[in-house]
Coordinates of C-alpha atoms in Angstrom, one line a residue:
M143 CA -24.2 14.7 0.7
G144 CA -24.2 11.7 -1.7
H145 CA -20.6 10.9 -0.9
H146 CA -21.2 11.0 2.8
R147 CA -23.9 8.3 2.5
K148 CA -21.5 6.3 0.3
A149 CA -18.9 6.5 3.0
L150 CA -21.3 5.2 5.6
R151 CA -22.3 2.3 3.4
T152 CA -18.7 1.3 2.7
T153 CA -17.8 1.6 6.4
A154 CA -20.3 -1.1 7.0
V155 CA -18.8 -3.3 4.3
G156 CA -15.4 -2.6 5.7
A157 CA -16.4 -3.7 9.1
V158 CA -17.8 -7.0 7.9
S159 CA -14.7 -7.6 5.7
A160 CA -12.4 -6.9 8.7
T161 CA -14.3 -9.3 10.9
L162 CA -14.0 -12.1 8.3
V163 CA -10.3 -11.5 8.0
A164 CA -9.8 -11.5 11.7
G165 CA -11.8 -14.7 12.0
T166 CA -9.5 -16.3 9.4
A167 CA -6.4 -15.3 11.3
L168 CA -7.9 -16.7 14.5
G169 CA -8.7 -19.9 12.7
L170 CA -5.0 -20.6 11.9
A171 CA -3.9 -20.6 15.6
P172 CA -4.8 -24.2 16.4
T173 CA -2.8 -25.4 13.4
A174 CA 0.2 -23.5 14.6
Q175 CA 0.1 -25.1 18.0
A176 CA 1.6 -28.4 16.6
A177 CA 5.0 -26.9 16.1
P178 CA 7.7 -27.9 18.7
S179 CA 8.9 -24.4 19.7
P180 CA 7.4 -23.4 23.1
I181 CA 4.9 -20.5 23.1
R182 CA 4.2 -18.2 26.0
F183 CA 1.4 -15.7 26.2
V184 CA 2.6 -12.7 28.2
D185 CA 1.7 -9.2 29.2
I186 CA 4.3 -6.5 28.3
T187 CA 4.1 -3.0 29.8
G188 CA 4.3 -0.5 27.0
D189 CA 4.6 3.2 26.9
G190 CA 2.9 5.0 29.8
G191 CA 2.1 1.7 31.5
T192 CA -0.2 0.5 28.8
V193 CA -0.5 -3.3 28.9
L194 CA 0.2 -5.1 25.6
K195 CA -0.9 -8.7 25.0
A196 CA 1.9 -10.7 23.4
N197 CA 3.2 -14.1 22.7
V198 CA 6.8 -15.3 22.8
V199 CA 8.2 -18.2 20.7
T200 CA 11.7 -19.4 21.5
P201 CA 13.9 -21.9 19.8
A202 CA 13.2 -25.4 21.0
G203 CA 15.9 -26.6 23.5
A204 CA 17.2 -23.1 24.2
R205 CA 19.2 -23.2 27.4
G206 CA 21.9 -21.6 29.5
T207 CA 23.6 -18.5 28.2
E208 CA 22.9 -19.2 24.5
R209 CA 21.6 -16.1 22.7
F210 CA 19.5 -15.8 19.5
P211 CA 18.5 -13.0 17.2
L212 CA 15.3 -11.3 18.2
L213 CA 12.4 -10.5 15.9
V214 CA 9.6 -8.2 17.1
M215 CA 6.3 -8.3 15.1
P216 CA 3.5 -5.8 15.8
T217 CA 0.1 -7.0 14.6
S218 CA -1.9 -5.8 11.6
W219 CA -4.8 -3.3 12.0
G220 CA -7.7 -5.2 13.7
L221 CA -6.0 -8.6 14.0
P222 CA -5.1 -10.4 17.3
Q223 CA -1.6 -11.4 18.4
V224 CA -2.0 -15.0 17.1
E225 CA -1.9 -13.5 13.5
Y226 CA 1.8 -14.4 13.0
L227 CA 1.9 -17.6 15.1
A228 CA 2.6 -20.0 12.2
Q229 CA 5.4 -17.8 10.9
A230 CA 6.7 -17.1 14.4
Q231 CA 7.1 -20.8 15.0
K232 CA 8.9 -21.4 11.7
L233 CA 11.3 -18.6 12.5
A234 CA 11.8 -19.9 16.1
D235 CA 12.6 -23.3 14.7
S236 CA 15.2 -21.6 12.5
G237 CA 16.9 -20.0 15.5
Y238 CA 15.1 -16.8 16.4
V239 CA 13.3 -15.5 19.5
V240 CA 10.1 -14.1 18.2
V241 CA 7.8 -11.7 20.1
T242 CA 4.5 -10.8 18.5
Y243 CA 2.2 -8.4 20.2
N244 CA -1.2 -6.8 19.8
V245 CA -0.7 -3.1 19.2
R246 CA -2.4 -0.7 21.6
G247 CA -6.0 0.0 21.2
F248 CA -6.9 -3.4 19.6
W249 CA -8.3 -6.5 21.1
Q250 CA -7.1 -7.2 24.7
S251 CA -4.2 -4.7 24.6
G252 CA -4.8 -1.5 26.6
G253 CA -5.0 2.1 25.4
E254 CA -6.6 3.7 22.4
I255 CA -5.7 3.4 18.7
E256 CA -2.9 5.8 17.9
V257 CA -2.5 5.0 14.2
A258 CA 1.3 4.5 14.5
G259 CA 1.7 7.6 16.5
P260 CA 4.6 8.2 19.0
P261 CA 3.1 5.9 21.6
D262 CA 3.1 3.0 19.2
V263 CA 6.7 3.5 18.3
A264 CA 7.6 3.8 22.0
D265 CA 5.6 0.6 22.6
A266 CA 7.8 -1.2 20.1
S267 CA 11.0 -0.1 21.9
K268 CA 9.4 -1.2 25.2
V269 CA 8.8 -4.7 23.7
I270 CA 12.4 -4.9 22.7
D271 CA 13.4 -3.9 26.2
W272 CA 11.2 -6.6 27.7
A273 CA 12.5 -9.3 25.3
L274 CA 16.1 -8.5 26.1
A275 CA 15.4 -8.8 29.8
N276 CA 13.1 -11.9 29.7
T277 CA 14.2 -14.0 26.7
P278 CA 17.5 -15.4 25.4
S279 CA 17.7 -12.6 22.9
D280 CA 20.8 -11.1 21.4
A281 CA 20.9 -7.3 21.8
G282 CA 23.1 -6.9 18.8
H283 CA 20.9 -8.7 16.4
I284 CA 17.3 -7.3 16.5
G285 CA 14.8 -7.2 13.6
M286 CA 11.2 -6.1 13.1
A287 CA 8.6 -7.4 10.7
G288 CA 4.9 -6.9 10.1
V289 CA 2.1 -6.9 7.7
S290 CA 0.1 -3.7 7.0
Y291 CA -0.1 -1.7 10.3
G292 CA 2.7 -3.8 11.8
A293 CA 4.8 -2.9 8.7
G294 CA 4.3 0.8 9.2
I295 CA 5.2 0.6 12.9
S296 CA 8.3 -1.5 12.1
L297 CA 9.6 1.2 9.7
L298 CA 8.9 4.0 12.1
T299 CA 10.6 2.1 14.9
A300 CA 13.7 1.6 12.7
A301 CA 13.9 5.4 12.5
H302 CA 13.7 6.0 16.2
D303 CA 15.4 3.0 17.8
K304 CA 19.0 2.3 16.6
R305 CA 18.9 -1.2 18.0
V306 CA 16.7 -2.3 15.0
R307 CA 19.2 -3.7 12.5
A308 CA 16.8 -5.2 9.9
V309 CA 13.1 -4.7 8.9
A310 CA 10.7 -6.6 6.6
S311 CA 7.8 -4.2 5.9
L312 CA 5.1 -6.1 4.2
S313 CA 2.0 -4.4 2.5
G314 CA 2.7 -1.3 4.6
W315 CA 3.0 2.4 4.0
A316 CA 5.9 4.8 4.0
D317 CA 3.7 7.8 3.2
L318 CA 0.3 7.7 4.9
I319 CA -1.1 10.8 3.1
G320 CA 0.3 9.6 -0.2
S321 CA -1.6 6.4 0.4
I322 CA -5.1 7.4 1.4
Y323 CA -5.1 11.0 0.1
S324 CA -3.1 10.7 -3.1
G325 CA -4.0 13.2 -5.8
R326 CA -5.6 15.3 -3.0
T327 CA -8.5 12.8 -3.2
Q328 CA -9.9 10.8 -0.3
H329 CA -9.7 7.1 -0.8
V330 CA -13.0 6.5 0.9
Q331 CA -13.3 2.7 0.6
A332 CA -9.9 2.2 2.1
A333 CA -10.6 4.6 4.9
A334 CA -14.0 3.1 5.6
L335 CA -12.4 -0.4 5.8
L336 CA -9.9 0.8 8.4
D337 CA -12.6 2.8 10.2
G338 CA -15.0 -0.2 10.3
A339 CA -12.3 -2.7 11.4
S340 CA -11.2 -0.4 14.3
L341 CA -14.8 0.0 15.4
V342 CA -15.3 -3.8 15.6
T343 CA -11.9 -4.8 17.1
G344 CA -10.5 -1.8 18.8
R345 CA -11.1 1.5 20.7
Q346 CA -11.0 4.7 18.8
G347 CA -10.0 7.8 20.7
A348 CA -11.5 11.3 20.2
E349 CA -8.6 12.3 17.9
L350 CA -8.9 9.4 15.6
R351 CA -12.7 9.8 15.4
Q352 CA -12.2 13.4 14.5
V353 CA -9.7 12.5 11.8
F354 CA -12.1 10.1 10.2
D355 CA -15.0 12.6 10.4
D356 CA -13.0 15.4 8.9
F357 CA -11.7 13.1 6.2
Y358 CA -15.2 12.0 5.1
A359 CA -16.5 15.5 5.3
S360 CA -13.8 16.9 3.0
N361 CA -13.2 19.6 5.4
L362 CA -10.6 21.8 3.6
A363 CA -10.1 23.9 6.7
K364 CA -8.7 20.9 8.4
E365 CA -6.5 19.7 5.4
P366 CA -3.2 21.2 6.7
E367 CA -3.9 19.6 10.1
L368 CA -4.7 16.2 8.5
I369 CA -1.5 16.3 6.4
A370 CA 0.6 17.1 9.4
W371 CA -1.0 14.3 11.4
G372 CA -0.2 11.9 8.5
K373 CA 3.4 13.1 8.1
K374 CA 4.1 12.4 11.7
R375 CA 3.1 8.8 11.0
S376 CA 5.0 8.3 7.8
A377 CA 8.5 6.7 7.6
V378 CA 9.4 8.9 4.7
T379 CA 9.4 11.9 7.1
Y380 CA 12.2 10.2 9.0
V381 CA 14.1 8.6 6.1
D382 CA 17.3 10.5 7.0
R383 CA 17.2 8.8 10.4
I384 CA 16.6 5.4 8.9
N385 CA 19.6 5.9 6.6
E386 CA 21.8 7.2 9.5
N387 CA 20.8 4.2 11.6
G388 CA 21.7 1.9 8.7
A389 CA 19.0 -0.7 9.2
A390 CA 18.5 -3.2 6.3
I391 CA 15.1 -2.5 4.8
M392 CA 13.0 -5.0 2.8
L393 CA 9.7 -3.6 1.3
A394 CA 7.1 -5.9 -0.2
N395 CA 3.8 -4.8 -1.7
A396 CA 1.1 -5.7 -4.2
W397 CA 0.4 -3.9 -7.5
G398 CA -3.3 -3.6 -6.7
D399 CA -3.1 -2.6 -3.0
T400 CA -6.2 -0.4 -2.5
V401 CA -5.1 0.7 1.0
F402 CA -1.4 1.5 0.4
P403 CA -0.8 1.9 -3.3
P404 CA 2.6 0.8 -4.6
N405 CA 3.9 4.2 -5.7
Q406 CA 4.7 5.4 -2.3
Y407 CA 6.8 2.3 -1.4
A408 CA 8.7 2.7 -4.7
D409 CA 9.4 6.4 -4.0
F410 CA 10.5 5.6 -0.4
Y411 CA 12.8 2.8 -1.7
E412 CA 14.7 5.2 -3.9
K413 CA 15.4 7.4 -0.9
L414 CA 17.0 4.6 1.2
T415 CA 20.8 4.5 1.1
G416 CA 21.5 1.4 3.2
P417 CA 20.9 -2.3 2.4
K418 CA 17.5 -2.5 0.8
R419 CA 15.2 -4.7 -1.3
L420 CA 11.8 -4.0 -3.0
E421 CA 9.4 -6.7 -4.0
M422 CA 6.1 -6.2 -6.0
R423 CA 3.6 -8.8 -6.8
P424 CA 0.0 -9.2 -8.1
G425 CA -2.8 -8.8 -5.5
D426 CA -4.4 -6.4 -3.1
H427 CA -3.7 -5.3 0.4
A428 CA -1.9 -8.1 2.4
T429 CA -3.2 -10.8 0.0
A430 CA 0.3 -11.8 -1.2
E431 CA 1.3 -12.7 2.4
L432 CA -2.0 -14.4 3.4
T433 CA -1.2 -18.0 2.7
G434 CA 2.0 -17.7 4.7
L435 CA -0.1 -16.7 7.8
F436 CA -1.5 -20.3 7.5
G437 CA 2.0 -21.7 7.5
L438 CA 1.8 -22.6 3.8
P439 CA 4.7 -22.0 1.3
N440 CA 4.8 -18.3 0.5
D441 CA 7.3 -16.3 -1.5
V442 CA 7.0 -13.1 0.6
W443 CA 7.6 -15.0 3.9
K444 CA 10.4 -17.1 2.4
D445 CA 12.3 -13.9 1.3
T446 CA 11.5 -12.3 4.7
E447 CA 13.3 -15.2 6.4
R448 CA 16.2 -15.1 4.0
W449 CA 16.5 -11.3 4.6
F450 CA 16.8 -11.8 8.3
D451 CA 19.0 -14.8 8.0
H452 CA 21.5 -12.7 6.1
H453 CA 21.3 -9.5 8.0
L454 CA 20.9 -10.8 11.5
R455 CA 22.6 -14.2 11.4
G456 CA 25.3 -13.4 8.8
E457 CA 24.1 -16.3 6.6
D458 CA 25.6 -16.3 3.1
N459 CA 22.3 -17.2 1.3
G460 CA 22.9 -15.0 -1.8
I461 CA 20.1 -12.6 -1.2
D462 CA 22.6 -9.7 -1.1
R463 CA 23.8 -10.7 -4.6
E464 CA 20.4 -10.8 -6.2
Q465 CA 19.0 -7.8 -8.1
P466 CA 17.4 -5.8 -5.2
V467 CA 14.2 -4.9 -7.1
Q468 CA 12.1 -8.1 -7.7
L469 CA 8.9 -7.7 -9.7
K470 CA 6.2 -10.2 -10.7
S471 CA 4.0 -9.2 -13.6
R472 CA 0.3 -9.4 -13.3
S473 CA 0.3 -11.2 -16.7
T474 CA 3.1 -13.8 -16.2
G475 CA 4.2 -16.1 -13.5
G476 CA 8.0 -15.3 -13.3
Y477 CA 10.0 -12.8 -11.4
E478 CA 12.1 -10.1 -13.0
G479 CA 15.1 -8.5 -11.3
Y480 CA 16.3 -4.9 -11.6
P481 CA 19.3 -3.0 -10.1
D482 CA 17.0 -0.2 -9.0
W483 CA 13.5 1.2 -9.4
K484 CA 14.4 3.6 -12.2
S485 CA 15.7 0.7 -14.3
V486 CA 12.3 -1.0 -14.3
A487 CA 11.2 1.1 -17.3
A488 CA 13.8 1.0 -20.1
T489 CA 11.8 3.5 -22.3
N490 CA 8.6 5.5 -22.3
R491 CA 6.1 5.6 -25.1
K492 CA 3.8 8.5 -25.4
I493 CA 0.1 8.4 -26.4
D494 CA -1.0 11.8 -27.7
L495 CA -4.2 13.2 -26.2
A496 CA -5.1 15.3 -29.2
G497 CA -8.0 17.6 -29.7
T498 CA -10.4 19.2 -27.2
T499 CA -12.9 17.2 -25.2
T500 CA -15.5 18.3 -22.7
I501 CA -17.2 16.0 -20.2
R502 CA -20.0 16.4 -17.7
T503 CA -19.4 15.4 -14.1
N504 CA -21.2 13.5 -11.3
V505 CA -22.0 10.4 -13.3
N506 CA -20.0 7.1 -13.2
S507 CA -19.3 6.4 -16.9
G508 CA -18.7 2.7 -16.2
A509 CA -14.9 3.1 -16.1
D510 CA -13.7 2.7 -12.5
G511 CA -11.1 1.0 -10.3
G512 CA -13.4 -1.7 -9.0
V513 CA -14.1 -2.6 -5.4
V514 CA -11.6 -2.6 -2.5
F515 CA -10.0 -6.1 -2.1
L516 CA -12.4 -7.9 -4.4
S517 CA -11.2 -6.6 -7.8
S518 CA -7.5 -6.9 -7.2
I519 CA -7.9 -10.4 -5.7
L520 CA -9.7 -11.5 -8.9
D521 CA -6.8 -10.0 -10.9
Q522 CA -4.3 -11.9 -8.6
V523 CA -5.9 -15.3 -8.8
A524 CA -7.6 -15.3 -12.2
Q525 CA -6.1 -12.3 -14.1
L526 CA -9.5 -10.6 -14.2
P527 CA -9.0 -6.9 -13.5
P528 CA -11.9 -4.5 -13.6
M529 CA -13.2 -4.2 -17.2
A530 CA -15.2 -1.8 -19.4
S531 CA -16.4 -1.8 -22.9
I532 CA -14.5 1.1 -24.3
P533 CA -16.7 1.7 -27.4
L534 CA -19.8 1.8 -25.2
L535 CA -18.6 4.3 -22.6
P536 CA -20.8 7.4 -22.8
R537 CA -18.7 10.2 -24.2
R538 CA -20.9 12.7 -22.4
W539 CA -19.3 11.6 -19.2
A540 CA -16.0 10.0 -20.3
A541 CA -13.1 11.4 -22.4
V542 CA -11.4 8.6 -24.4
W543 CA -8.2 8.5 -26.3
Q544 CA -6.6 5.3 -27.8
S545 CA -3.2 4.3 -29.1
E546 CA -2.7 2.5 -32.4
K547 CA -2.7 -1.3 -32.3
Y548 CA 0.6 -2.7 -31.2
A549 CA 2.3 -5.1 -33.5
T550 CA 4.2 -6.7 -30.6
A551 CA 3.5 -7.2 -26.9
Q552 CA 4.0 -4.2 -24.8
Q553 CA 5.4 -4.9 -21.3
V554 CA 4.2 -2.0 -19.1
R555 CA 6.5 -1.7 -16.1
G556 CA 6.5 1.1 -13.6
T557 CA 4.6 4.4 -13.4
A558 CA 2.5 5.8 -16.3
K559 CA 2.1 9.6 -16.2
L560 CA -0.6 11.8 -17.5
Y561 CA -0.1 15.4 -18.5
T562 CA -2.9 17.5 -19.8
T563 CA -4.4 21.0 -19.9
L564 CA -7.7 21.2 -17.9
T565 CA -10.2 24.0 -18.0
P566 CA -13.0 23.7 -15.4
T567 CA -16.3 25.5 -15.1
K568 CA -16.1 25.4 -11.3
E569 CA -13.3 26.2 -8.8
S570 CA -13.2 22.6 -7.5
G571 CA -13.4 19.2 -9.1
T572 CA -12.2 15.6 -9.4
L573 CA -11.1 13.5 -12.3
V574 CA -10.1 9.8 -12.4
A575 CA -7.7 8.6 -15.1
H576 CA -7.9 5.0 -16.2
L577 CA -5.5 3.2 -18.5
Y578 CA -7.0 0.1 -20.3
D579 CA -5.6 -2.7 -22.3
V580 CA -8.2 -2.9 -25.2
G581 CA -8.7 -6.1 -27.2
P582 CA -10.1 -6.5 -30.7
L583 CA -13.7 -6.4 -29.5
G584 CA -13.2 -3.2 -27.6
L585 CA -13.2 -4.8 -24.1
G586 CA -10.8 -3.0 -21.9
K587 CA -8.9 -4.5 -18.9
L588 CA -7.7 -2.1 -16.3
V589 CA -4.0 -1.6 -16.4
S590 CA -3.8 1.3 -13.9
H591 CA -5.6 4.4 -12.7
A592 CA -5.4 7.3 -10.2
P593 CA -7.6 10.1 -9.0
Y594 CA -6.9 13.9 -9.0
T595 CA -8.7 16.6 -7.2
F596 CA -8.3 20.4 -7.5
H597 CA -9.6 23.3 -5.4
G598 CA -9.3 27.1 -5.7
R599 CA -9.1 27.2 -9.4
T600 CA -10.5 30.1 -11.5
P601 CA -13.5 28.9 -13.6
G602 CA -12.7 29.1 -17.3
K603 CA -9.0 29.4 -16.8
P604 CA -6.9 26.5 -18.0
F605 CA -4.1 24.9 -16.0
G606 CA -1.7 22.0 -16.3
V607 CA -2.4 18.6 -14.7
D608 CA 0.5 16.2 -13.8
L609 CA -0.7 12.9 -12.5
E610 CA 1.1 9.7 -11.8
L611 CA -1.0 6.6 -12.2
Y612 CA -0.4 3.7 -9.8
S613 CA 2.7 1.7 -10.6
T614 CA 2.2 -1.7 -12.2
A615 CA 3.6 -4.6 -14.3
Y616 CA 1.2 -5.6 -17.0
D617 CA 1.7 -7.2 -20.5
V618 CA -0.4 -5.8 -23.3
P619 CA -0.8 -8.6 -26.0
A620 CA 0.2 -8.0 -29.6
G621 CA -2.8 -6.7 -31.6
H622 CA -4.2 -4.8 -28.6
R623 CA -4.1 -1.1 -27.9
L624 CA -4.0 1.1 -24.9
A625 CA -6.8 3.5 -24.0
L626 CA -6.9 6.4 -21.6
V627 CA -10.3 7.1 -20.1
V628 CA -11.0 10.1 -17.9
D629 CA -14.2 10.5 -16.0
T630 CA -15.2 12.1 -12.7
V631 CA -16.8 9.4 -10.5
D632 CA -15.2 6.2 -9.0
P633 CA -16.6 4.3 -6.0
L634 CA -13.2 4.1 -4.5
Y635 CA -12.9 7.8 -4.0
I636 CA -14.8 10.9 -2.7
E637 CA -15.4 13.2 -5.7
H638 CA -15.5 17.0 -5.5
N639 CA -17.5 18.0 -8.6
P640 CA -20.2 20.7 -8.0
S641 CA -23.5 20.0 -9.6
G642 CA -23.5 20.9 -13.3
A643 CA -19.7 21.2 -13.5
Q644 CA -17.9 20.4 -16.8
L645 CA -14.3 19.6 -17.5
T646 CA -12.6 20.5 -20.8
F647 CA -9.3 18.7 -21.8
S648 CA -7.2 20.3 -24.5
S649 CA -3.8 19.9 -26.1
P650 CA -2.2 23.3 -27.0
V651 CA 0.3 23.2 -29.8
N652 CA 3.1 24.6 -27.6
D653 CA 2.2 22.3 -24.6
P654 CA 0.7 19.1 -25.9
S655 CA -1.2 16.6 -23.7
Y656 CA 0.0 13.0 -23.5
V657 CA 0.2 9.8 -21.4
S658 CA 3.7 8.5 -20.9
V659 CA 3.7 4.7 -20.7
P660 CA 6.8 3.0 -19.1
L661 CA 7.9 -0.1 -21.0
R662 CA 10.4 -2.8 -20.2
E663 CA 13.3 -3.4 -22.6
Q664 CA 12.0 -5.7 -25.3

């Protein structure tokens, strides 16, 4: 019952946070009004007659039969249609017709929240239809862009509507289950944030309320149904259609995104066969794009415009000749270019997890992933990730392994992987693996982490655990070491450890345990 009370508390926090974010977005609208491009607020009839509230920004001086590329931008979860107004006006001034609309179920738009279900995708196509009939849009040059919820809807629409020729999907998801249920573990703070925001700014239907309730309740009987629901709303399910349609896809995300972790975007990027680009930066969910929503200089929005300029307007701006994978380390200020995701890590260094270690469950050892939004924002602006004193972690509740001290800096790039042999005393359980950069005084800075949950295991029988930690780019200074800490409780997640359970980690001679750390070429 403890984790249910935790879910309710974090729901309240999420609702407050969402309200503040929405207020921020609303606050930028008056600033945007000063731009010269004309703005119209309109009603667009979506799927099934649902009315969508939208605004249209057209290039100043547009006249006669002149036609312009069209950009359609669905709003983020819980934010109103003025969210993109500053960027919409910039894009219109550059020669685009821009239609931004409030997705169904939120604010003044009609209907109930569908969580990027088929009605949301149909709505996006209806908005395109309306724009072609009512604005000077060019039917042969259509793009979609969005942040978070709008990003997911944009990708899904590219799979279902061949008219979409280019997409910029910013801080979104390609795999919904891989985002909020990775490692078979409920990401409770992320879900509570979404739940709270939708209660404040939208209208939940019976289906969505049931999904949230089953998610919080850890109802295993509903797990197949939940997974099927999520797959229907995941672009990776339709990647073959996206590839067949040939849309140019730009993906941008943050290393510390606590709603849609970066791994699922990187995996999806590798499956794309058309023109594509992947950008990763420090920050949390949608924080890398935030200043651009105020109309301030912003790398994500600058590259978004360059992406559309090339793929919709045929501009030779060089973006197609750049390395398509662009990463910004959490430790340094510059960008690094790579030909593809698998080239990010030139080599892998293993840390042996020797010996046999048993830990008790149900107690937070002090090693955790922090707090949704707050922790990764601190890392983004001040390089202060969650920290823990590694020597002081109680070994009763935390298993700890450390590398040797590194003589040179280690540039961690990509996805660290844990492999170990686990013997539980109960049939279900949860563990959370944390990788730390440990300084001379034993203070550890979080490099990456990930949860893992198992069910239906035979007590006392060992089994192998393969776990990918969240992808990252982090520089470990010379003289430091890496430490892996495994415990069983993290406020970001719902844990499934029965009372009195213990977990034993071992490293058989014929099947040794290790952490594989991806390193950039030195």
